[in-house]
């Protein structure tokens, strides 16, 4: 299996809280971003390319993923 080169990155702004067992996926082309003052509870998944706005709160077991 060939590796896929990821050109995107994960940008995490300041003053945030991140709980345990979370995953934030890096984008292949574009960035994944977590805004200023965000609070993330436990077991949260943020898929690639998502942008979480400033001062958001993500509760336990939240999943932000692609729409099909």
C-alpha angles and dihedrals in degrees: 000000000000122000118242114228111234114210096175125082141203113255115198115187125206135284097031134141121215122189128208131290095022128145129205115186124217117230123243092222109357133044131262109221136196112195133223118293097009119159116207120190125205128301097017123155121203112188124215120287095023121136115203108202127230120288095010124150120212113196127214118299094011114157122199107188146142119303116234 
